[in-house]
N, C-alpha and C. Protein backbone atom coordinates (compact mmCIF):
# COMPACT_ATOMS: atom_id res chain seq x y z
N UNK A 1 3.55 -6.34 -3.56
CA UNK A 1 3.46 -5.71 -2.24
C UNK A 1 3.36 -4.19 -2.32
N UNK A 2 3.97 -3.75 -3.12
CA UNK A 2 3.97 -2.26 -3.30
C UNK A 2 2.49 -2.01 -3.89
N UNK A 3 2.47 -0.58 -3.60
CA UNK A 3 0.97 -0.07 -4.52
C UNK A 3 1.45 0.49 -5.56
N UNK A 4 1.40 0.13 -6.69
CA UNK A 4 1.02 0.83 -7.86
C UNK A 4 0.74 1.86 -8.24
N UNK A 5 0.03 2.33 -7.08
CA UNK A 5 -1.37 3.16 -7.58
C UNK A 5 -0.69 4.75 -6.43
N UNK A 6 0.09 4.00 -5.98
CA UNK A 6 -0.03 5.26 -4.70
C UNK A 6 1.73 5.88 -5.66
N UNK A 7 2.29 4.90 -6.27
CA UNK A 7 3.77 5.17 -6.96
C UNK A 7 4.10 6.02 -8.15
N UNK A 8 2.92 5.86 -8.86
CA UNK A 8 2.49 6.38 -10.14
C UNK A 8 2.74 7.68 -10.37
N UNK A 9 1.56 8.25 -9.56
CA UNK A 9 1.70 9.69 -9.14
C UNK A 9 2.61 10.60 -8.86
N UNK A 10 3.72 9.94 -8.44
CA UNK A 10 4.77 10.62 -7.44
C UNK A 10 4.90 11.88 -8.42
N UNK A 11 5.81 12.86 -7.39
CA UNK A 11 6.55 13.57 -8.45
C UNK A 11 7.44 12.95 -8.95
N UNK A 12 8.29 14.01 -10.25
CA UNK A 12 9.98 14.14 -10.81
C UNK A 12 10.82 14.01 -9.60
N UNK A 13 11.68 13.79 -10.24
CA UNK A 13 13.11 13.28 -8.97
C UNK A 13 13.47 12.86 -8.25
N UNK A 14 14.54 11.91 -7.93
CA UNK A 14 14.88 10.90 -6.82
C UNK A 14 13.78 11.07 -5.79
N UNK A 15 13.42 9.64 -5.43
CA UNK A 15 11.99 9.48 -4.46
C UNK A 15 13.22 9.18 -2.87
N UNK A 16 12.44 10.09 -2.12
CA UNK A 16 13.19 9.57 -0.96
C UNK A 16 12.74 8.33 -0.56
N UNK A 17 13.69 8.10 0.31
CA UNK A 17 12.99 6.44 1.23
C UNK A 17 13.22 6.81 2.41
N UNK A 18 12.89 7.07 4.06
CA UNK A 18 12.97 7.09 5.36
C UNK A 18 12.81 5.43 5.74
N UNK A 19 14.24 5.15 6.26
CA UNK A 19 15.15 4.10 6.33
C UNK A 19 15.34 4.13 7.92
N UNK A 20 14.76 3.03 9.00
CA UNK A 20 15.25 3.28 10.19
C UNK A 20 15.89 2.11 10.70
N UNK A 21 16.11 0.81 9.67
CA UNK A 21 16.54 -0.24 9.63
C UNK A 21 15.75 -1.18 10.24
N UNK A 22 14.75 -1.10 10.30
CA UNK A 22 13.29 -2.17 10.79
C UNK A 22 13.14 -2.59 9.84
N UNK A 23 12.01 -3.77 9.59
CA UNK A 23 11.63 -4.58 9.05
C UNK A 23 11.25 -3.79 8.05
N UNK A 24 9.80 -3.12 8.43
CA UNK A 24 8.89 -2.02 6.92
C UNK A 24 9.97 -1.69 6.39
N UNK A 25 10.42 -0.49 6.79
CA UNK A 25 11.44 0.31 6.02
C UNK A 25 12.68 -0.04 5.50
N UNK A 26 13.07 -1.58 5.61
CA UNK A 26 14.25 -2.12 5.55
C UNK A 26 13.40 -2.81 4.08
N UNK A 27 12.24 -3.35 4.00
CA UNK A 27 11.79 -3.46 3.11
C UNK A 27 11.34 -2.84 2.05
N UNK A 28 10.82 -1.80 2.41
CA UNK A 28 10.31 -0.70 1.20
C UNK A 28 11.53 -0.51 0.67
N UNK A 29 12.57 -0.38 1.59
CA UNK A 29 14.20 0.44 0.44
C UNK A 29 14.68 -0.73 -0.63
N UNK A 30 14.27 -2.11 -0.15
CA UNK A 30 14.93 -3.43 -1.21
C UNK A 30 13.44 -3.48 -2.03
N UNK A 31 12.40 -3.41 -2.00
CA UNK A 31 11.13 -3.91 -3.54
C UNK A 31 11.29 -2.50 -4.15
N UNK A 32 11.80 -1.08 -3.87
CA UNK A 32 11.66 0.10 -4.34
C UNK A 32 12.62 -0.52 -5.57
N UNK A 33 14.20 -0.53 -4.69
CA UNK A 33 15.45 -0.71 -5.55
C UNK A 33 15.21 -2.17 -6.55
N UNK A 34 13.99 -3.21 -6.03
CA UNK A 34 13.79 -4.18 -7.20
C UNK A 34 13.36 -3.43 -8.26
N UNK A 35 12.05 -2.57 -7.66
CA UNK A 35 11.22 -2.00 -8.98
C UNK A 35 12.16 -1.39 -9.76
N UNK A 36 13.29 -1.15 -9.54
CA UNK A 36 14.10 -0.09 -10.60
C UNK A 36 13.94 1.07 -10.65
N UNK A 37 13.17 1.98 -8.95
CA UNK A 37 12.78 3.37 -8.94
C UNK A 37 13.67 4.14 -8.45
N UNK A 38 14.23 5.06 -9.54
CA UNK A 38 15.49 5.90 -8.72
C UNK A 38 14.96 6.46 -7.01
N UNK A 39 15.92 6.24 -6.48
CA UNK A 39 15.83 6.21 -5.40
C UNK A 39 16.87 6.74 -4.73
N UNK A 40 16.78 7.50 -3.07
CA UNK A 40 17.69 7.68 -2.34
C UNK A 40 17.43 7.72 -0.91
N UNK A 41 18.19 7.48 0.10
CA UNK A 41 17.51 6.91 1.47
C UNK A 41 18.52 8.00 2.36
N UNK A 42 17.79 7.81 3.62
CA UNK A 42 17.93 8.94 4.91
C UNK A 42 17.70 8.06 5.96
N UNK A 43 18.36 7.98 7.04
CA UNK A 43 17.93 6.90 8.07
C UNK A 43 18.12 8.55 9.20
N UNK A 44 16.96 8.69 10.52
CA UNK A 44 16.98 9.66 11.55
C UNK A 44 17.28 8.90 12.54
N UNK A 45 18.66 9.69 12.96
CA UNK A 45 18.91 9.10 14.35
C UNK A 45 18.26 10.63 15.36
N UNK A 46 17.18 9.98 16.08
CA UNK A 46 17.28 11.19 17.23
C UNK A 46 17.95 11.12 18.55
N UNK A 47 18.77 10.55 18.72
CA UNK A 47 19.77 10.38 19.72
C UNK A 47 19.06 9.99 20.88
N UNK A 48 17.88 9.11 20.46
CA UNK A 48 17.73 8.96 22.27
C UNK A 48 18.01 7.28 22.59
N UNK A 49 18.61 6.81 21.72
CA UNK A 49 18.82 5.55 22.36
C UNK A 49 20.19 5.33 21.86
N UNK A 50 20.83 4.29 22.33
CA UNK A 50 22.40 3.91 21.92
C UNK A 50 22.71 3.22 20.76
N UNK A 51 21.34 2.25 20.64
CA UNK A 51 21.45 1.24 19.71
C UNK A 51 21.20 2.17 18.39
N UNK A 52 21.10 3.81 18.23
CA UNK A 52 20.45 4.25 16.99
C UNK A 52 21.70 4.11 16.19
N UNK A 53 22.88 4.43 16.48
CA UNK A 53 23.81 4.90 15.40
C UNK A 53 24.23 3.77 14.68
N UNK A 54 24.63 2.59 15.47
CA UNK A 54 24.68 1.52 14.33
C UNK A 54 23.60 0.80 14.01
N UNK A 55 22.18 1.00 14.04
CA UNK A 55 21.01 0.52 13.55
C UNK A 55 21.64 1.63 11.90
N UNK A 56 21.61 2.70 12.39
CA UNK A 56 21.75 3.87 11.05
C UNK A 56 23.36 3.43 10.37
N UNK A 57 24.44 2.79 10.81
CA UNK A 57 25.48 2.34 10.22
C UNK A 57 24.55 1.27 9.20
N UNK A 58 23.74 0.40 9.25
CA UNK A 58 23.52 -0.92 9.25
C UNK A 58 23.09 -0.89 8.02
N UNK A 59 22.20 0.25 7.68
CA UNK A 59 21.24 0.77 6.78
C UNK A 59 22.17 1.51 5.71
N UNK A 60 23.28 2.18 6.04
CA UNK A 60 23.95 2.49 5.13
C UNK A 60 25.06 1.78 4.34
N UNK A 61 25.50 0.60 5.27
CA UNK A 61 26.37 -0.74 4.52
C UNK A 61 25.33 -1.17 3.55
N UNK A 62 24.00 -1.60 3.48
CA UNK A 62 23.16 -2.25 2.44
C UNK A 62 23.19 -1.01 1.75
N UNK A 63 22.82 0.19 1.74
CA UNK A 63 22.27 1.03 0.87
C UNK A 63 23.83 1.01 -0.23
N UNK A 64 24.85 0.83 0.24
CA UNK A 64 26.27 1.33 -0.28
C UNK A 64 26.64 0.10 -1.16
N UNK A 65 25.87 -0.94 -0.59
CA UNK A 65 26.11 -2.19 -1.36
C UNK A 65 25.30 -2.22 -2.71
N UNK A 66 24.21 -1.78 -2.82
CA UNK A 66 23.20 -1.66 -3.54
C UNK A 66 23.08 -0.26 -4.33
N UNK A 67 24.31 0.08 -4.04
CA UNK A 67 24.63 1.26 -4.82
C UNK A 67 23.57 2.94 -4.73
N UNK A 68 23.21 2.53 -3.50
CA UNK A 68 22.03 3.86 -3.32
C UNK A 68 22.96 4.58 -2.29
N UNK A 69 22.35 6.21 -2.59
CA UNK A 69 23.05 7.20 -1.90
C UNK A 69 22.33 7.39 -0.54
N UNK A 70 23.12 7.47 0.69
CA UNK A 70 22.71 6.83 1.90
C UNK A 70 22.95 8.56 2.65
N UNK A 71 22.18 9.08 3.70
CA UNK A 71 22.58 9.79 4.39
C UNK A 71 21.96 9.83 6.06
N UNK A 72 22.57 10.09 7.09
CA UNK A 72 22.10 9.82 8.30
C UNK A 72 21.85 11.12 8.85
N UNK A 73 20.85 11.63 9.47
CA UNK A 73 20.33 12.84 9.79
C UNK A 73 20.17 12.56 11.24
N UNK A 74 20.60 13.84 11.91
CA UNK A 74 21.10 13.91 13.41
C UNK A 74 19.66 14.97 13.83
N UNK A 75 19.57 14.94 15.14
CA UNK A 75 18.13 15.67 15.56
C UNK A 75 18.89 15.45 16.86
N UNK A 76 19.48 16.78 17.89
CA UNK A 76 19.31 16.99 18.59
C UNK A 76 17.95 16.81 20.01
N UNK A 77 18.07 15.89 20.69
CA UNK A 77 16.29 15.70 22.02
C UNK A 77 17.12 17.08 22.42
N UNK A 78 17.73 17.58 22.89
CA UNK A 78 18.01 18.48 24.14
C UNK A 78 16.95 20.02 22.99
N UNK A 79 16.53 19.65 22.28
CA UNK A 79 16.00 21.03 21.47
C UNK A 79 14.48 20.98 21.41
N UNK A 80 14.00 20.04 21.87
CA UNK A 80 12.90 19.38 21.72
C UNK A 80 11.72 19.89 23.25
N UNK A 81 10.53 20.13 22.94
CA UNK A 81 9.86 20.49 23.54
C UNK A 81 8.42 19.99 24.19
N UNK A 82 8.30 19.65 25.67
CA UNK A 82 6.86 18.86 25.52
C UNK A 82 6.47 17.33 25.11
N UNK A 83 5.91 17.15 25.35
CA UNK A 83 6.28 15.69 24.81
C UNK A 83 7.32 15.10 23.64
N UNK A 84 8.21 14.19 24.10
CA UNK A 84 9.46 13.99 23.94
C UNK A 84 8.60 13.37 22.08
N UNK A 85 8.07 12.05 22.04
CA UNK A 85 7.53 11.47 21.01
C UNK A 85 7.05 12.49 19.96
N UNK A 86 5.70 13.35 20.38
CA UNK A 86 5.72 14.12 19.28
C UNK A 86 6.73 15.23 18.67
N UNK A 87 7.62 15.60 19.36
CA UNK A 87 8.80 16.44 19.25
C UNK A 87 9.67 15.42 18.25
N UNK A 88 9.64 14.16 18.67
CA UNK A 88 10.57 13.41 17.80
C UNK A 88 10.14 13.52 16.37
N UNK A 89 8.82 13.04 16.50
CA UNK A 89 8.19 13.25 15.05
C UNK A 89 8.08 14.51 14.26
N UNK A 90 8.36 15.12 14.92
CA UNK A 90 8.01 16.72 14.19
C UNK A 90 9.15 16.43 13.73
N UNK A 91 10.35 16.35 14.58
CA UNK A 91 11.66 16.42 13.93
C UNK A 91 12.13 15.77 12.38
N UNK A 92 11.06 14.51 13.18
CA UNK A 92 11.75 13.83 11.43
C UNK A 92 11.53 14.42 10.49
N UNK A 93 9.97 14.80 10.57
CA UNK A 93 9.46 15.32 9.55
C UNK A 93 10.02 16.43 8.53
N UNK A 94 10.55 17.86 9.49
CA UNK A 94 11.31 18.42 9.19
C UNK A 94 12.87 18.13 8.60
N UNK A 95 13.25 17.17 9.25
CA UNK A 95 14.66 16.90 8.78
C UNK A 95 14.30 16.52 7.26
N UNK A 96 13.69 15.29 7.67
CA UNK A 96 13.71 14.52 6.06
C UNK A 96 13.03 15.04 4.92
N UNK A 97 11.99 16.13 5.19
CA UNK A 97 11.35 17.30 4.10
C UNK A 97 13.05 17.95 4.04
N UNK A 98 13.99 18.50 4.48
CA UNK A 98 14.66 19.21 4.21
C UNK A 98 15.93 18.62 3.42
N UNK A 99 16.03 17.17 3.64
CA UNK A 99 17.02 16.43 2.76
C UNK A 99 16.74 16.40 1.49
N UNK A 100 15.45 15.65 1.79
CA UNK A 100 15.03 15.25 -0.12
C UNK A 100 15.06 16.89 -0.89
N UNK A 101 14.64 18.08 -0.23
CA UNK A 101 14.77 19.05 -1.23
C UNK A 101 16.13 19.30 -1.60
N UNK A 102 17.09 18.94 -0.39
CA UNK A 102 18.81 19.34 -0.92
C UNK A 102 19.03 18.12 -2.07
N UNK A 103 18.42 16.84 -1.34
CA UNK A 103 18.64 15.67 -2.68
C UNK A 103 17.96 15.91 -4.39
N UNK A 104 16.96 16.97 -4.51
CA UNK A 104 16.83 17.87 -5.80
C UNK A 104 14.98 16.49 -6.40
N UNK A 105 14.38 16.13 -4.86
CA UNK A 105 13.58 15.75 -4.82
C UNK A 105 12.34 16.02 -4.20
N UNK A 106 10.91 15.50 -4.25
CA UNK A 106 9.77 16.12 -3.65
C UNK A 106 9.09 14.93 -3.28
N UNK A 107 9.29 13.94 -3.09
CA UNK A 107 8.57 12.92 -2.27
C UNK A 107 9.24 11.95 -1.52
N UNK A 108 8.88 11.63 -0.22
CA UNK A 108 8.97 10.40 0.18
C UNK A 108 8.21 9.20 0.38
N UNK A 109 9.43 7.89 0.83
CA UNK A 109 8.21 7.23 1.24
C UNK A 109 8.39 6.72 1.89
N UNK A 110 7.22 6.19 2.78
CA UNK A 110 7.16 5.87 3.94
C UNK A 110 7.21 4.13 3.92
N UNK A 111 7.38 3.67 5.45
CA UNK A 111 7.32 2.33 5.23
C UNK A 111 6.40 1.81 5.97
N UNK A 112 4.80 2.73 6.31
CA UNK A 112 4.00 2.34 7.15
C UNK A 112 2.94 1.02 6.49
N UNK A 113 2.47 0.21 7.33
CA UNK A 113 1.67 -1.29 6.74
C UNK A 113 0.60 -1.29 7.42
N UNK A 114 -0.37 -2.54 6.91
CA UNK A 114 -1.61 -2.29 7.02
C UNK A 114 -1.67 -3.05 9.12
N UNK A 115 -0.53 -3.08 9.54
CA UNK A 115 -0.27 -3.14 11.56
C UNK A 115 -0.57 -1.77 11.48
N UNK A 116 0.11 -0.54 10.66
CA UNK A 116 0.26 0.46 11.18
C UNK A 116 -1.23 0.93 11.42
N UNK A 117 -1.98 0.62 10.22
CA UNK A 117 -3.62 1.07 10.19
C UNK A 117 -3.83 0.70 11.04
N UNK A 118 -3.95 -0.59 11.33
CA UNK A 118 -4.93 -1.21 12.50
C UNK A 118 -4.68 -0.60 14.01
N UNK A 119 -3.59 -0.53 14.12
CA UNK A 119 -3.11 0.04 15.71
C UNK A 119 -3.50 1.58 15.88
N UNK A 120 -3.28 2.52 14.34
CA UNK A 120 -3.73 3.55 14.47
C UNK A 120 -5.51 4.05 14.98
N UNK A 121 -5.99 3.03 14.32
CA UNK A 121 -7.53 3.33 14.49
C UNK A 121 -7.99 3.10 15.65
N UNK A 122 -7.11 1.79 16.43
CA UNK A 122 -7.53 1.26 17.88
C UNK A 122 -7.15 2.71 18.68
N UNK A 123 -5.90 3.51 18.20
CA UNK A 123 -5.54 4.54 19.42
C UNK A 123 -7.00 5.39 19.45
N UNK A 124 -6.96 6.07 18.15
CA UNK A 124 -8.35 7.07 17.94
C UNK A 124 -9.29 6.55 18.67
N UNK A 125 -9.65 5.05 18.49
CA UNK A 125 -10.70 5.14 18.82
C UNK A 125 -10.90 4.78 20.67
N UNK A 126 -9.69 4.95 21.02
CA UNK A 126 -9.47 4.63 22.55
C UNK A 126 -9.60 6.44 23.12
N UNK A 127 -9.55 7.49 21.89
CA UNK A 127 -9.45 8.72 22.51
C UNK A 127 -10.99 9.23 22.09
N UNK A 128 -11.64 8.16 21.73
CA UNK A 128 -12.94 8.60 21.34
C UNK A 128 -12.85 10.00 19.94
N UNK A 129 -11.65 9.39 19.18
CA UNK A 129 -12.33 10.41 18.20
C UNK A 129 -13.50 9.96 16.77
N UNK A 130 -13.89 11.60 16.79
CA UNK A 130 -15.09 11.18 16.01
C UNK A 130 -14.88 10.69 14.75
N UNK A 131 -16.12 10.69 13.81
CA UNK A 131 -15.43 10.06 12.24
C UNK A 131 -14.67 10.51 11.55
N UNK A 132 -14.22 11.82 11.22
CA UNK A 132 -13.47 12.16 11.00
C UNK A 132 -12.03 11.84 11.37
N UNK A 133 -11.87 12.12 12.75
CA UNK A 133 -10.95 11.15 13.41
C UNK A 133 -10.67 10.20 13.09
N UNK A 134 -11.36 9.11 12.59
CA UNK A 134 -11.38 7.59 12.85
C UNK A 134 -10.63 7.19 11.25
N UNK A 135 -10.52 8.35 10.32
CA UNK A 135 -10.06 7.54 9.15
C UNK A 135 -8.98 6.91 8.85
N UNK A 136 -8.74 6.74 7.97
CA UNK A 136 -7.56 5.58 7.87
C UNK A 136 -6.62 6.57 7.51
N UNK A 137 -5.18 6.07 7.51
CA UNK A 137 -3.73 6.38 7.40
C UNK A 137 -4.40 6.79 5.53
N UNK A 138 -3.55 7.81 5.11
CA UNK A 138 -3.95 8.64 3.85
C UNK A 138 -2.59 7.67 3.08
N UNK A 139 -2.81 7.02 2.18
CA UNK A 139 -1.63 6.94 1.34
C UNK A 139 -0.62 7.33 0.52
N UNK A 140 -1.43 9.04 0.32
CA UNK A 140 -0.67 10.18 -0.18
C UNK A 140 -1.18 10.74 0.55
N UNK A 141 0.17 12.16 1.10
CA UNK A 141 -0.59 13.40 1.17
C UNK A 141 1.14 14.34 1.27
N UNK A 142 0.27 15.32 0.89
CA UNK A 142 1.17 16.70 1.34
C UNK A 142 1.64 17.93 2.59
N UNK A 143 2.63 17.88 3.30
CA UNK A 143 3.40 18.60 3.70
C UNK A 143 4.71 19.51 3.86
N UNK A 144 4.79 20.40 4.13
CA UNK A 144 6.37 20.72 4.09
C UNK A 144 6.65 20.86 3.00
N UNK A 145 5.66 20.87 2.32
CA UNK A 145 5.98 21.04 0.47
C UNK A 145 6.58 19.80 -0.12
N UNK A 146 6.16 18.74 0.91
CA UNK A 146 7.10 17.60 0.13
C UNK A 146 5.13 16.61 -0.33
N UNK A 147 5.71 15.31 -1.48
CA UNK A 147 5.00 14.28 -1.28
C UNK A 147 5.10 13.50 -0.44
N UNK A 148 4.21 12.92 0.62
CA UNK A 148 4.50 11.61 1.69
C UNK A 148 3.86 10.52 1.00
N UNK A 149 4.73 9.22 0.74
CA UNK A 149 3.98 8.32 0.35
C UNK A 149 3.99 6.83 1.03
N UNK A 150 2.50 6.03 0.59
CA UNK A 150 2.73 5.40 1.68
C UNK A 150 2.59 4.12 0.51
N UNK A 151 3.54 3.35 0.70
CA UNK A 151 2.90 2.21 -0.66
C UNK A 151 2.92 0.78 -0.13
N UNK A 152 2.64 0.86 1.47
CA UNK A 152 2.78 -0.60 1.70
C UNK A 152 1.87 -0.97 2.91
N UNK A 153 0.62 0.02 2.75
CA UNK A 153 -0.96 0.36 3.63
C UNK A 153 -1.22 -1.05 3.39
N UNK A 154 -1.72 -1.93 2.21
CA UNK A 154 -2.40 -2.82 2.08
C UNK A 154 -1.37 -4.41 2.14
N UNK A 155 0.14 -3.78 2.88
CA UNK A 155 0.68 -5.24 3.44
C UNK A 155 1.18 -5.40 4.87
N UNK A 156 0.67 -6.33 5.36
CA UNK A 156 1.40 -6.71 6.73
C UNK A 156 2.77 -6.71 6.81
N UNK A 157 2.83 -6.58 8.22
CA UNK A 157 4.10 -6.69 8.57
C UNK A 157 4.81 -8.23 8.72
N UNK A 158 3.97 -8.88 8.80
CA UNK A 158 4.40 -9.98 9.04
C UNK A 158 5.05 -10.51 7.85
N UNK A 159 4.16 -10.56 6.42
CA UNK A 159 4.40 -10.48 4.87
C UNK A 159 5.87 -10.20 4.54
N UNK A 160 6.14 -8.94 4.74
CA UNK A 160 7.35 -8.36 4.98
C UNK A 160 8.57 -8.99 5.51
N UNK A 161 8.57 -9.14 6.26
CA UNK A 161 9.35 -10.20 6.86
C UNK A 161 9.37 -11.95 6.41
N UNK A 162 8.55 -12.24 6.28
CA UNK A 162 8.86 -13.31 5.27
C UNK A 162 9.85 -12.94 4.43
N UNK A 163 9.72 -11.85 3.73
CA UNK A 163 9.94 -11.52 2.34
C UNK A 163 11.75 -11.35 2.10
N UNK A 164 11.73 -10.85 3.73
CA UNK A 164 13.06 -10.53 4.12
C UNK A 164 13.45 -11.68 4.22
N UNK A 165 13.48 -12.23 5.17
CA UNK A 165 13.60 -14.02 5.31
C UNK A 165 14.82 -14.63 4.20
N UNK A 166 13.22 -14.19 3.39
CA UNK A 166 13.48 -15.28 2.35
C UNK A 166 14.88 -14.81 1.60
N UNK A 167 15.47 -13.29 1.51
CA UNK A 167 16.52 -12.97 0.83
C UNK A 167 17.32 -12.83 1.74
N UNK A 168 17.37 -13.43 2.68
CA UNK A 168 18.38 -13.53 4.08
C UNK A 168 19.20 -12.25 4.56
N UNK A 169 17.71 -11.20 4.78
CA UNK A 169 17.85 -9.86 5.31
C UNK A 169 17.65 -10.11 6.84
N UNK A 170 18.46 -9.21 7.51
CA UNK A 170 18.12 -9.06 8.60
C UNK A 170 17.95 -7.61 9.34
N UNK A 171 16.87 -7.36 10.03
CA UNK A 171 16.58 -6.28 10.03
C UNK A 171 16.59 -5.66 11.92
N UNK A 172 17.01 -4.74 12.50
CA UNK A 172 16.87 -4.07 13.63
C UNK A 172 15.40 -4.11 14.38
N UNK A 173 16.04 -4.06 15.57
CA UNK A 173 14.42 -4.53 16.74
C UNK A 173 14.74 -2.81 17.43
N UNK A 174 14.35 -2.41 17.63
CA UNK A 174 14.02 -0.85 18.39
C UNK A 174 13.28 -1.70 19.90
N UNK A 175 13.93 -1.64 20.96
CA UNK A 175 13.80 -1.84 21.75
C UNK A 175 12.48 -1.24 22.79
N UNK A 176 12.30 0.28 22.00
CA UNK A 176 11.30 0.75 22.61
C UNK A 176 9.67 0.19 22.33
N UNK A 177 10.00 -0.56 21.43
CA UNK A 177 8.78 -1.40 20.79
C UNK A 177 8.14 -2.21 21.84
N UNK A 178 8.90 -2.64 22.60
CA UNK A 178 8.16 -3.11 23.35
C UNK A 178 8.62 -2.86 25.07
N UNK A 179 8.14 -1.21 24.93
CA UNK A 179 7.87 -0.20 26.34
C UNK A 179 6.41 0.09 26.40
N UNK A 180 5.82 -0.82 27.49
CA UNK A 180 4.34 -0.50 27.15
C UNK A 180 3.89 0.95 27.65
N UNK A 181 4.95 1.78 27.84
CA UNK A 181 5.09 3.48 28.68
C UNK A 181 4.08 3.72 27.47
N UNK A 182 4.65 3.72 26.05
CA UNK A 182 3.81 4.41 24.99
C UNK A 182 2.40 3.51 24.36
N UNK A 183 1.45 4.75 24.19
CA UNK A 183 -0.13 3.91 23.78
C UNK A 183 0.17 2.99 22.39
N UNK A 184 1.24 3.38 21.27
CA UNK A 184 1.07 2.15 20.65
C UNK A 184 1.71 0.77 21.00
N UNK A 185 2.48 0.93 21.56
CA UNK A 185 3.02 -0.51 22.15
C UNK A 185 1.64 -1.60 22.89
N UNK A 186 1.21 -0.55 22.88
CA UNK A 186 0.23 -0.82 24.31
C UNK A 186 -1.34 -1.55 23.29
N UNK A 187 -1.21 -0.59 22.07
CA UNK A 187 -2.29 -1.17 21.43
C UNK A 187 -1.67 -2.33 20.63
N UNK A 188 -0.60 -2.66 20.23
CA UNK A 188 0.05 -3.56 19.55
C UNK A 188 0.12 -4.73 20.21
N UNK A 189 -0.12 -5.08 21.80
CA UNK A 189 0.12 -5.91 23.09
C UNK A 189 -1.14 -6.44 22.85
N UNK A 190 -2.40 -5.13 22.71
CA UNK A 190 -4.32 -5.56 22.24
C UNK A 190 -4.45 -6.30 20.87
N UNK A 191 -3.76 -5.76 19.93
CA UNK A 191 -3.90 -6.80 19.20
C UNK A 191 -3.50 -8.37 19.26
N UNK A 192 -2.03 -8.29 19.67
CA UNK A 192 -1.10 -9.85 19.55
C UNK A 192 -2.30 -10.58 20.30
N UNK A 193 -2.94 -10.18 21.43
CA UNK A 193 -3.00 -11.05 22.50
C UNK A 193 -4.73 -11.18 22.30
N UNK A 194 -5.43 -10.23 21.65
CA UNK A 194 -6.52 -11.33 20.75
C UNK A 194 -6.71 -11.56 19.36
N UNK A 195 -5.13 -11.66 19.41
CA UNK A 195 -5.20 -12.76 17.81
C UNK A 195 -4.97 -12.28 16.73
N UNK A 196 -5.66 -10.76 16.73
CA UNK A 196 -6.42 -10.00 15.18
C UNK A 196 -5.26 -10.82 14.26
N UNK A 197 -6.68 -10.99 12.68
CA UNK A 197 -5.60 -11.47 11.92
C UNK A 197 -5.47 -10.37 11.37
N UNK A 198 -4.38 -9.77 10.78
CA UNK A 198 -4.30 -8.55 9.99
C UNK A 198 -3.40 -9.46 8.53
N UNK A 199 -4.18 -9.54 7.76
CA UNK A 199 -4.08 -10.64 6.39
C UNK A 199 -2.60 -9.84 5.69
């Protein structure tokens, strides 16, 4: 399930993991810790829902069990500007570039899957962007001076969850998932409901 190819590369030193106790990311932190890749995890609570802090407790009982160093990163909304979502995201971004460098590391990784591609391209291409626009989720890239990595582009989400299943994981539902207020919920509703198979 993992890429190989996107892992290889990384830099030196503990690889972060961004941990929000969902399915992806609940998964990437257990096949990382199979592969035997030093590792260390960060779960972001941005305080806008109730259910965040023990979704972020939840993530740090497994990480503590499994002997990985666990930390929960706080993000103030009342600091946040303009649209609430991209403000959130900026935040993470910043937070969790600023952990892994105190953790004496330069990459993370992400727990985005090949749902995430598909829903991404439907938004673009609902805003009419051009080709450039239209490309796919990058599996590496650089910001913030950190590595972002993505090593689980070419698996479903659904996969994933099996996978969990099967080692009798159980993983957090984010409630906002299904607020059709936001365009990916909304493109995720376009997919379920004609079918797409996403293999």
């Amino acid at each position: 399930m993992l890429s190989a190819e996107v892992l290889k590369g990384r830099p030196s030193g503990p690889l972060g993991v961004a941990v929000s106790g969902g399915s992806d990311s609940l998964a990437l932190l257990l096949l990382l810790h199979e592969a035997a890749i030093p590792i260390v995890a960060a779960t972001v609570n941005h305080g806008l829902r109730d259910a965040a802090a023990g979704e972020a407790a939840q993530v740090a009982a497994v990480c503590a069990k499994l002997g990985i160093a666990h930390e929960t990163l706080i993000w103030d909304p009342r600091t946040g500007q303009g649209n609430l979502q991209q403000a959130a995201r900026e935040a993470r971004h910043a937070l969790l570039a600023d952990w892994i460098r105190r953790m004496g590391g330069s990459a993370i990784a992400l727990g985005h899957t090949q749902n995430d591609v598909a829903e991404t391209l439907l938004m673009r291409l609902e805003r009419g962007s051009g080709v450039d626009g239209l490309a796919a989720m990058r599996p590496v890239m650089r910001r913030d001076d950190v590595t972002w990595l993505r090593p689980l582009l070419k698996t479903s989400r659904n996969d994933l969850r099996d996978w969990l299943r099967a080692r009798g994981y159980n993983w957090a539902e984010d409630e906002s998932n299904n607020d059709d207020r936001y365009a990916r919920v909304r493109t995720r509703q376009i997919i379920e409901a004609l079918d797409l198979d996403i293999p």
